Coordinates of C-alpha atoms and ligand atoms in Angstrom, one line a residue:
M1 CA 0.0 -0.5 0.2
N2 CA 1.3 3.4 -0.9
H3 CA 1.7 6.2 2.4
I4 CA 2.6 8.9 -0.2
V5 CA 0.4 11.4 -1.3
N6 CA -0.3 11.1 -5.0
A7 CA 1.1 14.5 -6.0
Y8 CA 3.5 13.1 -8.6
N9 CA 3.5 11.2 -11.5
R10 CA 6.2 8.5 -11.0
F11 CA 8.2 6.0 -12.3
K12 CA 8.0 2.7 -10.2
T13 CA 12.0 2.5 -10.3
P14 CA 13.7 3.2 -7.1
I15 CA 16.9 5.3 -7.2
V16 CA 19.4 4.3 -4.4
K17 CA 22.6 6.0 -5.7
G18 CA 23.9 9.0 -7.8
K19 CA 27.6 9.2 -9.3
E20 CA 28.6 12.2 -10.9
V21 CA 26.2 12.2 -14.0
Y22 CA 24.9 8.8 -13.5
L23 CA 21.8 7.5 -11.4
F24 CA 21.7 4.0 -10.4
D25 CA 18.6 1.8 -9.3
K26 CA 18.2 -0.8 -6.5
D27 CA 19.1 -3.6 -9.4
G28 CA 22.2 -1.8 -10.1
K29 CA 21.1 -0.4 -13.4
K30 CA 22.9 2.5 -14.4
Y31 CA 21.0 5.7 -16.2
L32 CA 22.4 8.8 -17.6
D33 CA 20.7 12.2 -15.8
F34 CA 19.7 14.2 -18.5
A35 CA 17.4 15.9 -16.0
A36 CA 19.5 16.4 -13.1
G37 CA 16.7 16.3 -10.9
I38 CA 15.2 19.1 -12.7
S39 CA 18.1 21.4 -13.1
T40 CA 19.0 21.1 -9.6
T41 CA 21.9 18.5 -9.4
S42 CA 23.8 21.0 -11.7
L43 CA 27.3 19.7 -10.5
G44 CA 26.4 15.8 -10.7
H45 CA 25.4 13.9 -7.8
C46 CA 27.7 13.7 -4.6
H47 CA 29.9 15.7 -6.0
P48 CA 33.2 14.4 -3.7
Y49 CA 34.3 18.4 -2.5
I50 CA 30.8 19.4 -1.7
T51 CA 30.2 15.9 0.0
D52 CA 33.2 16.6 2.1
K53 CA 32.7 20.4 2.7
L54 CA 28.9 19.0 4.0
K55 CA 30.4 16.0 6.0
E56 CA 32.8 18.5 7.9
Q57 CA 29.9 21.0 8.8
L58 CA 27.8 18.0 9.7
G59 CA 30.1 17.4 12.9
S60 CA 30.1 20.6 13.8
L61 CA 26.8 22.8 13.5
W62 CA 23.6 22.0 11.8
H63 CA 21.4 24.6 13.0
C64 CA 21.4 27.7 15.5
S65 CA 18.5 29.6 14.2
N66 CA 18.9 33.2 12.6
V67 CA 18.9 34.6 15.9
F68 CA 22.6 34.4 15.4
T69 CA 24.8 35.2 13.0
I70 CA 26.0 32.8 10.8
P71 CA 29.6 33.2 9.3
E72 CA 28.9 30.9 6.3
Q73 CA 25.8 32.9 5.5
E74 CA 27.7 36.2 5.8
R75 CA 30.3 34.7 3.8
L76 CA 27.7 33.3 0.7
A77 CA 25.7 36.8 1.1
Q78 CA 28.9 38.6 0.6
R79 CA 30.2 36.8 -2.9
L80 CA 26.7 36.6 -4.2
T81 CA 26.6 40.6 -3.7
T82 CA 29.9 41.1 -5.3
L83 CA 29.1 38.5 -8.4
T84 CA 26.0 39.8 -9.1
C85 CA 23.9 43.1 -9.4
A86 CA 22.3 42.8 -6.0
D87 CA 23.2 44.5 -2.6
K88 CA 21.5 42.2 -0.3
V89 CA 20.1 38.6 0.0
F90 CA 17.7 36.8 1.8
F91 CA 18.1 33.1 2.1
C92 CA 15.4 30.4 2.2
S93 CA 15.2 26.9 1.3
S94 CA 12.9 26.6 -1.8
G95 CA 11.9 28.2 -5.1
L96 CA 9.0 28.8 -3.8
E97 CA 9.9 30.9 -1.3
A98 CA 12.1 32.9 -3.0
T99 CA 9.2 33.7 -5.3
E100 CA 7.2 34.3 -2.0
A101 CA 9.9 36.6 -0.4
A102 CA 10.1 38.6 -3.7
I103 CA 6.5 39.2 -3.5
K104 CA 6.4 40.5 -0.1
F105 CA 9.6 43.0 -0.7
I106 CA 8.3 44.3 -3.3
R107 CA 4.8 45.2 -1.4
R108 CA 6.5 45.8 1.5
Y109 CA 8.8 48.4 -0.4
F110 CA 5.9 50.5 -1.6
Y111 CA 4.2 50.4 1.6
S112 CA 7.5 51.8 3.0
K113 CA 7.2 54.5 0.6
G114 CA 3.4 55.3 1.7
Q115 CA 2.4 53.9 -1.4
E116 CA 0.5 51.0 -0.3
K117 CA -1.7 51.3 -3.1
R118 CA 1.1 50.2 -5.5
N119 CA 0.7 46.7 -4.8
R120 CA -0.1 44.6 -8.1
I121 CA 2.3 42.8 -9.8
I122 CA 2.3 42.2 -13.5
T123 CA 3.5 38.3 -14.7
I124 CA 3.7 36.6 -18.0
E125 CA 1.3 34.1 -19.2
G126 CA 3.0 30.9 -19.2
G127 CA 5.3 31.8 -16.2
F128 CA 5.8 29.2 -13.2
H129 CA 6.8 30.3 -10.2
G130 CA 6.2 27.7 -7.6
R131 CA 3.1 26.4 -5.6
S132 CA 2.4 27.9 -2.7
I133 CA -1.2 29.8 -3.1
A134 CA 0.6 33.2 -4.1
A135 CA 3.0 31.6 -6.4
I136 CA 0.4 29.6 -8.3
S137 CA -1.1 33.1 -8.2
A138 CA 1.8 34.9 -9.7
G139 CA 2.1 31.8 -12.1
G140 CA 0.1 31.2 -15.5
N141 CA -0.5 27.5 -15.2
E142 CA -4.2 26.6 -15.4
K143 CA -3.5 23.5 -14.0
S144 CA -1.3 24.3 -11.2
R145 CA -4.6 26.8 -10.0
E146 CA -7.1 24.5 -10.6
G147 CA -9.2 23.7 -7.4
F148 CA -7.4 26.2 -4.8
A149 CA -9.5 29.0 -5.2
P150 CA -9.9 31.5 -3.7
L151 CA -6.5 32.5 -5.2
L152 CA -4.6 36.1 -4.3
S153 CA -5.8 39.1 -6.3
G154 CA -3.0 41.6 -7.3
F155 CA -1.5 39.7 -10.3
D156 CA -2.3 40.8 -13.8
K157 CA -1.3 38.9 -16.5
V158 CA 0.3 39.7 -19.9
P159 CA 1.1 37.5 -23.1
R160 CA 4.7 36.5 -23.3
N161 CA 6.6 38.8 -25.7
D162 CA 3.6 41.3 -25.9
I163 CA 5.2 44.8 -24.6
K164 CA 2.3 46.8 -26.0
A165 CA -0.2 44.5 -24.0
L166 CA 2.3 45.4 -20.8
E167 CA 2.5 48.8 -21.5
E168 CA -1.6 48.9 -21.3
K169 CA -1.8 46.7 -18.1
I170 CA 0.6 49.3 -16.0
S171 CA -1.6 51.3 -13.9
N172 CA -0.9 53.8 -10.8
E173 CA -1.3 50.6 -8.8
T174 CA 1.4 48.4 -10.5
A175 CA 4.1 47.6 -8.4
A176 CA 6.5 45.6 -10.1
V177 CA 7.0 43.1 -13.5
F178 CA 7.9 39.3 -12.2
L179 CA 9.3 37.2 -14.9
E180 CA 11.1 34.2 -15.9
P181 CA 13.3 35.4 -18.3
I182 CA 13.6 31.6 -20.1
Q183 CA 10.0 30.1 -19.3
S184 CA 11.3 26.4 -18.6
E185 CA 7.9 24.6 -17.1
G186 CA 5.4 26.5 -19.3
G187 CA 7.7 25.0 -22.3
M188 CA 10.9 26.2 -22.9
Y189 CA 10.7 29.6 -24.0
P190 CA 13.2 32.2 -23.7
L191 CA 11.7 35.8 -23.6
N192 CA 13.1 37.9 -26.5
V193 CA 15.8 39.7 -25.8
E194 CA 14.6 43.0 -27.6
Y195 CA 11.6 42.5 -25.1
L196 CA 13.5 42.1 -21.9
Q197 CA 15.0 45.2 -22.6
K198 CA 12.2 47.2 -23.1
V199 CA 10.5 45.8 -19.7
R200 CA 13.8 47.1 -18.3
E201 CA 13.3 50.8 -19.8
I202 CA 9.4 50.6 -19.1
T203 CA 9.7 49.9 -15.6
K204 CA 12.8 52.1 -14.9
A205 CA 10.8 54.9 -16.7
Q206 CA 8.0 54.0 -14.3
E207 CA 10.0 53.6 -11.0
I208 CA 8.5 49.9 -10.6
I209 CA 10.4 47.0 -9.7
L210 CA 11.7 44.2 -12.3
C211 CA 11.8 41.0 -10.9
F212 CA 13.5 38.1 -12.8
D213 CA 12.9 34.3 -11.7
E214 CA 16.1 32.2 -12.6
V215 CA 15.2 29.7 -9.9
Q216 CA 15.4 27.4 -13.3
C217 CA 17.4 29.2 -16.0
G218 CA 20.1 30.8 -13.4
Y219 CA 23.3 29.3 -11.5
G220 CA 25.3 28.6 -14.7
R221 CA 22.2 26.8 -16.5
T222 CA 23.3 28.8 -19.4
G223 CA 26.7 29.6 -19.4
S224 CA 27.3 32.2 -17.2
L225 CA 26.2 32.5 -13.2
F226 CA 22.9 34.3 -13.9
H227 CA 20.7 34.3 -17.3
Y228 CA 20.8 38.4 -17.1
Q229 CA 24.2 38.4 -17.2
N230 CA 24.0 36.9 -21.0
I231 CA 21.4 39.0 -21.9
E232 CA 22.9 42.3 -20.0
I233 CA 19.7 43.3 -18.4
E234 CA 19.8 44.1 -14.7
P235 CA 16.5 43.2 -12.5
D236 CA 16.0 44.8 -9.1
I237 CA 15.3 41.5 -7.9
L238 CA 16.5 38.1 -8.8
T239 CA 15.3 34.6 -7.2
C240 CA 17.3 31.6 -7.0
A241 CA 17.3 28.1 -6.0
K242 CA 17.6 25.0 -7.4
A243 CA 21.3 24.5 -8.6
M244 CA 22.4 26.9 -5.9
G245 CA 22.6 23.8 -3.5
N246 CA 22.9 21.1 -6.0
G247 CA 20.5 18.9 -4.4
F248 CA 20.4 20.3 -0.8
P249 CA 17.5 22.6 0.1
L250 CA 18.7 26.0 -0.6
A251 CA 16.9 29.2 -2.6
A252 CA 17.6 33.0 -2.1
C253 CA 15.7 36.2 -2.9
L254 CA 18.6 38.8 -4.2
V255 CA 17.4 42.6 -4.3
R256 CA 18.9 46.1 -4.7
D257 CA 19.6 48.2 -1.2
Y258 CA 16.6 50.1 -1.7
I259 CA 13.8 47.5 -1.6
A260 CA 15.9 45.7 1.1
E261 CA 15.8 48.5 3.6
A262 CA 12.0 48.2 3.7
I263 CA 13.0 45.2 5.5
T264 CA 13.0 45.4 9.2
P265 CA 13.5 42.5 11.7
G266 CA 9.7 40.3 11.8
T267 CA 8.8 41.4 8.4
H268 CA 9.9 38.4 7.0
G269 CA 12.0 35.1 8.1
S270 CA 12.7 31.5 8.0
T271 CA 13.6 29.0 10.5
Y272 CA 16.1 27.2 7.9
G273 CA 16.8 29.9 5.1
G274 CA 20.1 30.4 5.9
N275 CA 21.1 27.5 8.3
P276 CA 24.7 26.2 8.4
L277 CA 24.4 23.3 6.4
A278 CA 22.6 24.9 3.3
M279 CA 25.2 28.0 3.3
T280 CA 28.1 25.7 3.6
V281 CA 26.9 23.6 0.2
G282 CA 26.5 27.2 -1.4
N283 CA 29.5 28.1 -0.6
A284 CA 31.1 25.0 -1.7
V285 CA 28.9 25.0 -5.1
L286 CA 30.2 28.2 -5.7
D287 CA 33.8 27.5 -5.1
V288 CA 33.2 24.7 -7.8
M289 CA 31.5 26.9 -10.1
L290 CA 33.7 29.6 -10.1
K291 CA 36.5 27.5 -11.2
E292 CA 38.5 28.8 -14.4
D293 CA 36.9 27.6 -17.0
F294 CA 33.8 26.1 -15.4
F295 CA 31.5 28.4 -18.0
D296 CA 33.3 28.2 -20.9
H297 CA 32.6 24.9 -20.5
V298 CA 29.0 24.9 -20.3
K299 CA 29.4 27.1 -23.0
R300 CA 30.8 24.8 -25.3
V301 CA 28.9 21.4 -24.3
S302 CA 25.5 23.4 -24.4
Q303 CA 26.7 24.2 -28.4
Y304 CA 27.7 20.7 -28.9
L305 CA 24.2 19.6 -27.3
K306 CA 22.2 22.0 -29.5
E307 CA 23.9 21.4 -32.6
K308 CA 22.9 17.3 -32.0
L309 CA 19.4 18.1 -31.5
L310 CA 19.1 20.7 -34.5
N311 CA 20.5 17.7 -36.2
L312 CA 17.9 15.1 -34.9
A313 CA 15.5 17.8 -35.7
E314 CA 16.6 17.9 -39.5
E315 CA 16.3 14.2 -40.0
F316 CA 13.0 13.8 -37.7
Q317 CA 11.1 16.6 -39.1
E318 CA 7.8 14.5 -39.3
V319 CA 8.0 14.2 -35.3
I320 CA 10.0 17.3 -34.4
S321 CA 9.0 20.9 -34.8
E322 CA 11.3 22.9 -33.4
I323 CA 14.3 23.0 -30.5
R324 CA 14.1 25.7 -27.9
G325 CA 16.2 27.1 -25.0
E326 CA 19.6 28.2 -23.9
G327 CA 22.5 26.5 -22.7
L328 CA 21.4 23.7 -21.1
L329 CA 18.1 24.6 -20.7
I330 CA 16.5 22.7 -24.0
G331 CA 13.2 21.8 -24.9
I332 CA 12.3 19.8 -28.2
E333 CA 8.8 20.6 -29.1
L334 CA 7.2 17.7 -30.7
K335 CA 4.6 17.7 -33.5
V336 CA 2.4 14.9 -32.0
P337 CA 2.3 14.9 -28.0
L338 CA 4.1 11.7 -27.6
A339 CA 6.8 13.3 -25.0
D340 CA 5.4 10.7 -22.1
K341 CA 6.3 8.0 -24.5
I342 CA 9.9 9.6 -24.9
V343 CA 10.5 10.0 -21.7
S344 CA 9.4 6.4 -20.3
Q345 CA 11.3 4.9 -23.2
S346 CA 14.5 6.9 -22.7
L347 CA 14.1 5.5 -19.1
D348 CA 14.2 2.1 -20.3
K349 CA 17.3 3.0 -22.4
G350 CA 18.8 4.5 -19.5
L351 CA 18.5 7.8 -20.0
I352 CA 16.5 10.3 -18.2
V353 CA 15.0 13.3 -19.6
T354 CA 11.3 14.7 -18.5
K355 CA 8.5 16.8 -20.0
V356 CA 6.8 19.9 -20.2
L357 CA 3.9 21.6 -21.9
N358 CA 1.1 18.8 -22.3
N359 CA 3.1 16.1 -23.4
R360 CA 4.4 18.7 -26.3
V361 CA 8.4 19.1 -24.8
V362 CA 10.7 17.0 -23.9
R363 CA 12.7 18.7 -21.5
I364 CA 16.6 18.3 -21.5
T365 CA 18.4 19.7 -18.2
P366 CA 21.5 17.6 -18.1
P367 CA 24.0 18.4 -14.9
L368 CA 26.3 21.1 -16.2
I369 CA 29.4 18.6 -16.0
I370 CA 28.4 16.9 -18.8
E371 CA 31.0 16.1 -21.5
D372 CA 30.7 15.6 -25.4
K373 CA 30.3 11.6 -24.8
H374 CA 27.2 11.7 -22.8
V375 CA 25.8 13.9 -25.0
N376 CA 26.4 11.5 -28.1
T377 CA 25.1 9.0 -25.7
A378 CA 22.0 10.8 -24.7
C379 CA 21.3 11.8 -28.6
G380 CA 22.3 8.1 -29.7
V381 CA 19.2 7.0 -27.4
L382 CA 16.8 10.0 -28.6
Y383 CA 17.9 9.0 -32.3
D384 CA 16.5 5.6 -32.1
L385 CA 13.5 6.4 -30.5
F386 CA 12.3 9.0 -33.2
F387 CA 13.3 6.7 -35.8
K388 CA 10.8 4.2 -34.0
I389 CA 8.0 7.2 -34.3
K390 CA 8.8 8.4 -37.5
N391 CA 8.8 4.9 -38.7
T392 CA 5.1 3.6 -37.1
Ligands
LIG1 C1 11.0 29.3 -12.6 C2 10.8 28.6 -11.4 N1 10.3 29.4 -10.0 C3 9.8 28.8 -8.8 C4 9.8 27.3 -8.7 C5 9.8 26.9 -7.7 O1 10.8 26.1 -6.6 P1 10.4 24.9 -5.8 O2 10.2 23.8 -6.1 O3 11.9 24.9 -5.1 O4 9.4 25.6 -4.7 C6 10.4 26.5 -9.9 C7 10.4 24.7 -9.6 O5 10.2 24.2 -10.9 C8 10.7 27.3 -11.2 O6 10.8 26.6 -12.0

């Protein structure tokens, strides 16, 4: 009998071990992991350096609460603010908490300026920001909202890449624009750079906040620590999670000073956010990612993967309609809704991929440490599956 709430479609295969880019099931079968726990284990499973750092910390301190100064927290915040356009960091444990923090900080900022009526947030259709009531109210996915009414008011949705619709939606109650620069759960759609540049110009001119959700697309996945650095558009708030802890629960909401000033003791908090274990892992992840050549490797191998996938798209035009995404955040859009088949048959053949967008998109989010040989293996498996679909 199953005692777990049925919130997920799970494969029956029990996974018991992970090493580098591979997972192993209880029978010892090896899987090439091109999902990485959904863009999370970016440095591979059980990375030895990170594991050693965590083991060291496990022996000295697990938890002491944010009523104390936590040296590893100060260090990680200092590093993140040096590496980004943000001035201050709020640490939490999951992407949705980073979303919550962002929404609260936006509202609190205008409240502290005596403009509490300026509390509405514009979000983009198809965006995904987590599963809390606030996050599903902000997000554009109908399925994640169904049956959870009443949702929060205060979110205005506009179509992606439609600057006119966004301009028309801005009112004297608008506080912020909150978006994923690359919509991931929504189907692997990078927003147009020209659109994002315009959004930045407009939000600046209107003195409203621009928040980027980089929970999935950030932390190295597109070849820089954050995707905004590739496109040179700086947000006022930046959320991150997933790869930040390489599988250890860790997330953050990074903000500019002028927004952080609105947050005073008692206005927000988290028991686990910023705890010594998570902070140690966060620093260790950065140690690895900031090594010379790390991001160059991501850029190079992602280019190789994209080329191979484009070749597949060329060869199987009857099956594949588009390859899209950036870096190692790639979607293969199918002409027929068979992504679930591709996912389960890949698993049989020892390759892990996932699906999004109503069974139409196969999502490829491998660890950032993959090499060409892993790309070749994965594309070989996909080739065989597309070949079979084309010929049946
Ligand atoms: C862009 C984005 N934001 C927020 C979240 C929520 O993160 P979490 O599942 O850690 O709450 C996700 C999760 O997939 C995400 O992709």
